[in-house]
Amino acid sequence: MPTNKEVRVRFAPSPTGDLHVGNIRTALFDWAYARHTGGKFIFRIEDTDRERVTDEYIAAALDTLRWLGLQWDEGPEVGGPFGPYMQSQRLDIYAEWAQKFLDQGDAYYCYCSSEELEARREAQRAANVAPGYDGKCRNLSPEELAAFLAEGRKPVVRMRMPDGHTTFTDLIRGEVSFDHNFVPDFVLVRGDGSPLYTLAVAVDDVMMKITHVLRGEDLLSSTPRQIRVYQAMGLSEAEYPEFAHLPFVMGQDNAKLSKRNGEVSIAWYRDAGYLPEAICNYLALLGWSPGDDREDVSREEIAQLFTVERVHSSPARFDMKKLEAINGDKIRALDLEDFLARVLPFLKRDDVVTGTEAELSVVRQALPLIQERIATLAEVTQMVKFLFVEDFVVDVDSAPKIADEQSQSVLKAALVALETLSDWSHEAIEAALRATLIEGLGLKPRIAFGGVRIAITGSHISPPLFESMELLGRERSLARIKASIA
RNA sequence: GGCCCCGUCGUCUAGCGGCCUAGGACUCUGGCUUCUCAAGCCAGCUACGAGGGUUCGAAUCCCUUCGGGGCUACCA
């Protein structure tokens, strides 16, 4: 156990697409652990697979982490003493180590073709033997070697797994052991000379002095290979990083989270109006808990309370309903100016406002009315749109509801009551409508105000009616009621 | 198939041998409040996968079993 060493944790995604919920949960835990221990949070991009990782995805990953407020101490853009932090810029380092392993006899060239390997694996499966590399090229005779070279074969570099087993202590799962009979010799360098994850990840973790590897449990069974590379690099067991394999975040149907069983891309949640602090709060609760019954935690509190000991070993299902509930809570907790700032990009995006002072003033007055009525920021549009539209029309679904005789007579009565009203405050409007419709016509409030609401806001769901009318103003309110009378 | 990981309400979880007739949150249901929708408040439904042990005592420890997942690549 490294005790007085500074803790260094890395988040090292391979951006083959938009960062998804699972990536971010890992990033959050990495970040929280680093912050909790007063250590460093390192962000590294694993882009050795250049077929699948693109610059756009890398840029999006940086943006997403920043948006979530997971500030990294070392990594792309900020640099650091152990850079570069993009694996594609460290190719020479991996090549050097591979050569060293070759020289030491820890690794060897393997000339087997993909087709040959596949055929042999098939045979192993058929014979019910553990599939994996059979060690054919471990000790090639000079004649065999010469024959392969004459064929012009491009060899891969393969790590030699000695007999025995690898045992390590996972901070979350306890002692885990793998028999090397089930950990075949693995490839370090491709035929074209490019490194594989297994080589790059181990080399980088050592060279970047990573002390704790918190990552997804899908990497658990690759840990013996990673440890094998440490050994070849000359590390003693005490120098290995600690491992903690985080449980998966899964979809509702217990399958890996995917497009089919819930939205995965963090970008989607951002566009839908989820707050970064809500996402962090919710994700923190997936596989971890503070221990008491507390569920409302800020990023800072997560950092303060987070310990690996409290991380679960069992997978968690992602529940959008719960995220939504937390998001609603976080929205309600926003102060007015903050709320306005968050909501404005959505109003502009949806062409509700352009951002003039006059518009902002109205929005500012409307926000307190809707703050407890929305669960995501994007919903703000449908709630306040009626205050800004030039050519107002009632929703097609709601229009028929005010076309009947009773509704029409209510609207007419309301119009009469309001036309003579001099004070256009919501109190006065309410008093006038109550006097006329409730007391005068003996209607139930629900019936009385329902029609007016539709005429004014265009929908049967809206912010409180009288405040809405006050905000809309006398002219437009009366015009809308008139327009709805056939 | 083999190796490895995992198993408390529908979901996230508390629980680390007695405080558990199993607590909280989300969801759902019913009610209150109410100008709609929300929010808020109150109430309710529902769980230790199964079977064996160990123990005075087990959700908690052990074994088996069943179920779920991961890995088994010149992906990560």
PDB file of N, CA and C in Angstrom, chain A residues 1 29 86 97 110 145 172 184 194 245 254 278 292 332 358 375 411 428 466:
ATOM      1  N   MET A   1       0.839  -1.201   0.000  1.00  0.00           N
ATOM      2  CA  MET A   1       0.000   0.000   0.000  1.00  0.00           C
ATOM      3  C   MET A   1       0.876   1.255   0.000  1.00  0.00           C
ATOM      4  N   PHE A  29     -15.814   9.268 -10.361  1.00  0.00           N
ATOM      5  CA  PHE A  29     -15.197   8.565  -9.230  1.00  0.00           C
ATOM      6  C   PHE A  29     -13.689   8.807  -9.206  1.00  0.00           C
ATOM      7  N   MET A  86      -1.618  12.294 -24.733  1.00  0.00           N
ATOM      8  CA  MET A  86      -2.356  11.603 -25.794  1.00  0.00           C
ATOM      9  C   MET A  86      -1.458  10.454 -26.230  1.00  0.00           C
ATOM     10  N   TRP A  97       9.945   0.524 -25.144  1.00  0.00           N
ATOM     11  CA  TRP A  97       9.691  -0.505 -24.130  1.00  0.00           C
ATOM     12  C   TRP A  97       9.508  -1.874 -24.769  1.00  0.00           C
ATOM     13  N   CYS A 110       5.973 -12.851 -33.082  1.00  0.00           N
ATOM     14  CA  CYS A 110       5.062 -13.934 -33.458  1.00  0.00           C
ATOM     15  C   CYS A 110       4.639 -13.712 -34.901  1.00  0.00           C
ATOM     16  N   LEU A 145      12.105 -19.438 -38.766  1.00  0.00           N
ATOM     17  CA  LEU A 145      12.178 -17.988 -38.805  1.00  0.00           C
ATOM     18  C   LEU A 145      12.512 -17.511 -40.215  1.00  0.00           C
ATOM     19  N   ILE A 172     -12.038  -2.916  -4.408  1.00  0.00           N
ATOM     20  CA  ILE A 172     -13.486  -3.090  -4.298  1.00  0.00           C
ATOM     21  C   ILE A 172     -13.866  -4.560  -4.155  1.00  0.00           C
ATOM     22  N   PRO A 184      -3.353 -16.276 -21.849  1.00  0.00           N
ATOM     23  CA  PRO A 184      -2.373 -16.633 -22.888  1.00  0.00           C
ATOM     24  C   PRO A 184      -1.437 -15.477 -23.217  1.00  0.00           C
ATOM     25  N   SER A 194       2.186  -0.464 -34.410  1.00  0.00           N
ATOM     26  CA  SER A 194       1.455   0.361 -33.451  1.00  0.00           C
ATOM     27  C   SER A 194       1.162  -0.431 -32.175  1.00  0.00           C
ATOM     28  N   HIS A 245     -11.891  -1.940  -9.495  1.00  0.00           N
ATOM     29  CA  HIS A 245     -12.742  -2.092 -10.672  1.00  0.00           C
ATOM     30  C   HIS A 245     -14.190  -1.775 -10.356  1.00  0.00           C
ATOM     31  N   ASN A 254     -31.269  -4.592 -17.860  1.00  0.00           N
ATOM     32  CA  ASN A 254     -30.165  -5.376 -17.330  1.00  0.00           C
ATOM     33  C   ASN A 254     -29.100  -5.705 -18.364  1.00  0.00           C
ATOM     34  N   ALA A 278     -26.621  17.913 -11.445  1.00  0.00           N
ATOM     35  CA  ALA A 278     -27.614  16.857 -11.238  1.00  0.00           C
ATOM     36  C   ALA A 278     -27.071  15.528 -11.757  1.00  0.00           C
ATOM     37  N   ASP A 292     -25.023   7.540   4.961  1.00  0.00           N
ATOM     38  CA  ASP A 292     -26.252   7.864   5.685  1.00  0.00           C
ATOM     39  C   ASP A 292     -27.361   7.915   4.629  1.00  0.00           C
ATOM     40  N   ARG A 332     -34.929  23.710  -8.820  1.00  0.00           N
ATOM     41  CA  ARG A 332     -35.660  24.486  -7.813  1.00  0.00           C
ATOM     42  C   ARG A 332     -34.712  25.190  -6.849  1.00  0.00           C
ATOM     43  N   ALA A 358     -35.519  43.814 -22.830  1.00  0.00           N
ATOM     44  CA  ALA A 358     -36.967  43.767 -22.622  1.00  0.00           C
ATOM     45  C   ALA A 358     -37.427  42.319 -22.438  1.00  0.00           C
ATOM     46  N   ALA A 375     -38.797  19.919 -14.925  1.00  0.00           N
ATOM     47  CA  ALA A 375     -37.787  18.971 -14.427  1.00  0.00           C
ATOM     48  C   ALA A 375     -36.509  19.068 -15.244  1.00  0.00           C
ATOM     49  N   LEU A 411     -65.995  32.716 -21.711  1.00  0.00           N
ATOM     50  CA  LEU A 411     -65.013  33.630 -22.290  1.00  0.00           C
ATOM     51  C   LEU A 411     -65.621  35.025 -22.496  1.00  0.00           C
ATOM     52  N   ALA A 428     -55.864  41.883  -8.989  1.00  0.00           N
ATOM     53  CA  ALA A 428     -57.092  42.495  -9.494  1.00  0.00           C
ATOM     54  C   ALA A 428     -57.770  41.605 -10.526  1.00  0.00           C
ATOM     55  N   PHE A 466     -53.395  33.977 -13.499  1.00  0.00           N
ATOM     56  CA  PHE A 466     -53.507  35.429 -13.296  1.00  0.00           C
ATOM     57  C   PHE A 466     -52.156  36.113 -13.447  1.00  0.00           C
TER      58      PHE A 466
END
